[in-house]
Short mmCIF file of C-alpha atoms in Angstrom, two decimals:
data_model
loop_
_atom_site.label_atom_id
_atom_site.label_comp_id
_atom_site.label_asym_id
_atom_site.label_seq_id
_atom_site.Cartn_x
_atom_site.Cartn_y
_atom_site.Cartn_z
CA UNK D 1 330.07 138.25 158.61
CA UNK D 2 330.21 141.76 157.17
CA UNK D 3 329.37 144.92 159.03
CA UNK D 4 328.36 147.81 156.78
CA UNK D 5 328.41 151.42 157.93
CA UNK D 6 327.99 154.70 156.10
CA UNK D 7 331.43 156.26 155.74
CA UNK D 8 329.88 159.67 156.51
CA UNK D 9 328.40 158.41 159.79
CA UNK D 10 331.19 159.56 162.10
CA UNK D 11 329.22 158.67 165.24
CA UNK D 12 328.54 155.18 163.97
CA UNK D 13 332.17 154.71 163.00
CA UNK D 14 333.35 155.74 166.44
CA UNK D 15 330.88 153.37 168.12
CA UNK D 16 332.17 150.50 165.99
CA UNK D 17 335.76 151.49 166.77
CA UNK D 18 334.99 151.38 170.50
CA UNK D 19 333.23 148.02 170.14
CA UNK D 20 336.13 146.45 168.26
CA UNK D 21 338.95 147.79 170.43
CA UNK D 22 337.22 147.92 173.80
CA UNK D 23 339.20 151.08 174.44
CA UNK D 24 339.94 153.88 172.03
CA UNK D 25 342.81 156.07 173.24
CA UNK D 26 340.78 158.38 175.48
CA UNK D 27 337.11 157.55 175.76
CA UNK D 28 335.02 160.60 176.75
CA UNK D 29 331.88 160.75 178.86
CA UNK D 30 330.09 164.10 179.05
CA UNK D 31 327.45 164.60 181.75
CA UNK D 32 324.59 167.06 182.08
CA UNK D 33 323.59 166.97 185.78
CA UNK D 34 319.96 167.47 186.84
CA UNK D 35 318.87 171.11 186.52
CA UNK D 36 315.64 173.03 186.08
CA UNK D 37 316.15 172.78 182.32
CA UNK D 38 314.93 169.53 180.75
CA UNK D 39 315.99 170.37 177.19
CA UNK D 40 319.09 168.67 175.76
CA UNK D 41 322.28 170.58 176.59
CA UNK D 42 323.28 172.23 173.31
CA UNK D 43 326.72 173.09 174.66
CA UNK D 44 327.51 169.42 175.25
CA UNK D 45 326.10 168.58 171.81
CA UNK D 46 328.58 171.03 170.25
CA UNK D 47 331.45 169.80 172.43
CA UNK D 48 330.72 166.16 171.69
CA UNK D 49 330.48 166.77 167.96
CA UNK D 50 333.83 168.59 167.96
CA UNK D 51 335.50 165.78 169.90
CA UNK D 52 334.06 163.13 167.57
CA UNK D 53 335.31 165.10 164.56
CA UNK D 54 338.79 164.82 166.10
CA UNK D 55 338.59 161.04 166.39
CA UNK D 56 337.33 160.53 169.93
CA UNK D 57 334.59 158.24 171.17
CA UNK D 58 331.97 160.32 173.00
CA UNK D 59 328.88 159.56 175.04
CA UNK D 60 326.61 162.23 176.59
CA UNK D 61 324.70 161.26 179.70
CA UNK D 62 321.60 163.44 180.16
CA UNK D 63 320.57 163.18 183.81
CA UNK D 64 317.61 165.50 183.31
CA UNK D 65 315.72 162.46 182.05
CA UNK D 66 314.77 159.54 184.30
CA UNK D 67 316.24 161.41 187.26
CA UNK D 68 315.24 158.78 189.81
CA UNK D 69 317.62 156.29 188.17
CA UNK D 70 320.55 158.64 187.61
CA UNK D 71 323.01 156.70 189.77
CA UNK D 72 322.28 153.42 187.99
CA UNK D 73 322.60 155.12 184.60
CA UNK D 74 325.89 156.72 185.63
CA UNK D 75 327.25 153.40 186.86
CA UNK D 76 326.36 151.81 183.51
CA UNK D 77 328.23 154.50 181.54
CA UNK D 78 331.25 154.33 183.83
CA UNK D 79 331.43 150.60 183.17
CA UNK D 80 332.79 151.63 179.74
CA UNK D 81 335.83 152.95 181.65
CA UNK D 82 336.08 156.45 180.18
CA UNK D 83 339.41 158.16 180.59
CA UNK D 84 337.95 161.68 180.69
CA UNK D 85 334.65 162.77 182.23
CA UNK D 86 333.31 166.27 181.58
CA UNK D 87 330.55 167.79 183.71
CA UNK D 88 328.51 170.79 182.58
CA UNK D 89 327.61 173.53 185.06
CA UNK D 90 324.98 175.39 183.06
CA UNK D 91 324.26 178.14 185.59
CA UNK D 92 325.84 179.74 188.65
CA UNK D 93 322.88 178.77 190.85
CA UNK D 94 323.24 176.74 194.02
CA UNK D 95 321.13 174.00 192.41
CA UNK D 96 323.51 173.65 189.46
CA UNK D 97 326.55 173.86 191.72
CA UNK D 98 325.32 171.27 194.22
CA UNK D 99 323.90 168.83 191.67
CA UNK D 100 327.07 168.96 189.59
CA UNK D 101 329.22 168.38 192.66
CA UNK D 102 327.03 165.44 193.73
CA UNK D 103 327.45 163.83 190.31
CA UNK D 104 331.20 164.45 190.39
CA UNK D 105 331.59 162.79 193.79
CA UNK D 106 329.55 159.82 192.52
CA UNK D 107 331.87 159.54 189.51
CA UNK D 108 334.89 159.37 191.80
CA UNK D 109 333.22 156.73 193.97
CA UNK D 110 331.98 154.54 191.10
CA UNK D 111 334.89 154.74 188.65
CA UNK D 112 336.76 151.47 188.34
CA UNK D 113 339.87 153.17 186.99
CA UNK D 114 341.69 156.45 187.33
CA UNK D 115 340.14 159.17 185.20
CA UNK D 116 340.39 162.91 184.62
CA UNK D 117 337.42 165.00 185.72
CA UNK D 118 336.80 168.28 183.89
CA UNK D 119 334.17 170.98 184.50
CA UNK D 120 332.87 173.65 182.15
CA UNK D 121 329.93 175.91 181.47
CA UNK D 122 328.50 179.19 182.68
CA UNK D 123 328.79 178.16 186.32
CA UNK D 124 332.55 177.82 185.89
CA UNK D 125 333.05 181.04 183.95
CA UNK D 126 331.36 183.37 186.43
CA UNK D 127 334.41 183.07 188.69
CA UNK D 128 336.82 180.28 187.65
CA UNK D 129 339.18 180.75 190.58
CA UNK D 130 336.38 180.55 193.16
CA UNK D 131 334.89 177.54 191.38
CA UNK D 132 338.16 175.60 191.42
CA UNK D 133 338.78 176.55 195.05
CA UNK D 134 335.34 175.24 196.03
CA UNK D 135 335.37 172.09 193.87
CA UNK D 136 339.04 171.17 194.04
CA UNK D 137 338.44 168.03 196.08
CA UNK D 138 337.11 166.23 192.99
CA UNK D 139 338.06 168.47 190.08
CA UNK D 140 341.14 168.07 187.90
CA UNK D 141 340.57 170.92 185.43
CA UNK D 142 338.02 173.63 184.67
CA UNK D 143 337.59 174.90 181.12
CA UNK D 144 337.42 178.70 181.00
CA UNK D 145 335.71 180.34 178.02
CA UNK D 146 334.59 178.52 174.90
CA UNK D 147 335.14 174.85 175.53
CA UNK D 148 335.40 172.97 172.25
CA UNK D 149 339.03 173.58 171.32
CA UNK D 150 340.31 173.73 174.89
CA UNK D 151 338.65 170.48 175.91
CA UNK D 152 339.85 168.50 172.90
CA UNK D 153 343.38 169.87 173.26
CA UNK D 154 343.31 168.87 176.92
CA UNK D 155 342.26 165.32 176.02
CA UNK D 156 345.08 165.12 173.45
CA UNK D 157 347.67 166.35 175.94
CA UNK D 158 346.48 163.85 178.54
CA UNK D 159 346.59 161.07 175.96
CA UNK D 160 350.17 161.96 175.09
CA UNK D 161 351.25 162.27 178.71
CA UNK D 162 352.24 165.93 178.42
CA UNK D 163 351.74 168.73 180.95
CA UNK D 164 348.17 170.02 180.72
CA UNK D 165 349.27 173.42 182.03
CA UNK D 166 350.41 174.24 178.50
CA UNK D 167 346.79 174.13 177.24
CA UNK D 168 345.30 177.64 177.04
CA UNK D 169 341.97 178.25 178.76
CA UNK D 170 342.28 176.11 181.90
CA UNK D 171 341.98 176.64 185.64
CA UNK D 172 343.16 174.01 188.12
CA UNK D 173 344.57 173.53 191.61
CA UNK D 174 348.22 172.75 192.34
CA UNK D 175 349.72 172.46 195.81
CA UNK D 176 346.74 174.18 197.35
CA UNK D 177 346.83 177.12 194.94
CA UNK D 178 344.47 177.91 192.04
CA UNK D 179 346.38 178.23 188.79
CA UNK D 180 345.37 179.57 185.37
CA UNK D 181 346.92 178.78 182.02
CA UNK D 182 347.10 181.55 179.43
CA UNK D 183 343.76 182.82 178.17
CA UNK D 184 342.44 181.27 174.98
CA UNK D 185 341.22 183.70 172.29
CA UNK D 186 337.60 183.38 171.26
CA UNK D 187 336.88 181.26 168.20
CA UNK D 188 337.01 183.70 165.30
CA UNK D 189 335.20 181.55 162.76
CA UNK D 190 332.26 179.64 164.21
CA UNK D 191 331.83 177.85 160.89
CA UNK D 192 334.84 175.76 161.90
CA UNK D 193 332.67 174.02 164.48
CA UNK D 194 330.50 171.06 163.45
CA UNK D 195 326.77 171.18 164.09
CA UNK D 196 325.66 169.96 167.53
CA UNK D 197 325.14 166.21 167.48
CA UNK D 198 322.22 165.06 169.61
CA UNK D 199 322.79 161.44 168.57
CA UNK D 200 325.51 161.30 171.20
CA UNK D 201 322.97 161.60 174.02
CA UNK D 202 322.10 158.39 175.84
CA UNK D 203 318.42 159.39 175.60
CA UNK D 204 318.51 159.98 171.81
CA UNK D 205 315.61 158.19 170.10
CA UNK D 206 316.16 159.24 166.50
CA UNK D 207 313.18 161.59 166.51
#
């Protein structure tokens, strides 16, 4: 039996790679918790596309759709045993903060294996130190600033077993203290980023 796939279809290739291997280095699950915004999270679409372009298998779970079943949907995605889970905090509101934290706690409770939990978004960048101090009970790392390069570098470092503190643009807790790695410069050429890929969303219908 032959399986044909367009060589330009990076998403399709990565799905096949995951299916064949069952585990592809570091499998990434990105989550958009329930918020007042029901539109697809463009930041996660950019982040996912950048990670896929660097050889990772990515799934984006949009919990703004079918909210009543969000725990069941999360459990289903975690059954794929992702090594890294990223949660987007799109605003600094209490709703975004609380919903994101609820999802993070659920991830810790449901995960069948050890994983790294990362947060990013506007809600993190308002005050990274305060965010890490408040969310440190479940959080491993917070991405400060533009997330694409920082997040993918973090995944690579974790995959290689190196110290994540060397990755610019992170905040994290160590021994009860909030730490910051060196600041990452802003991306100078946005054309280096791939277009956002909405096919990575679990709710993508092809429309």
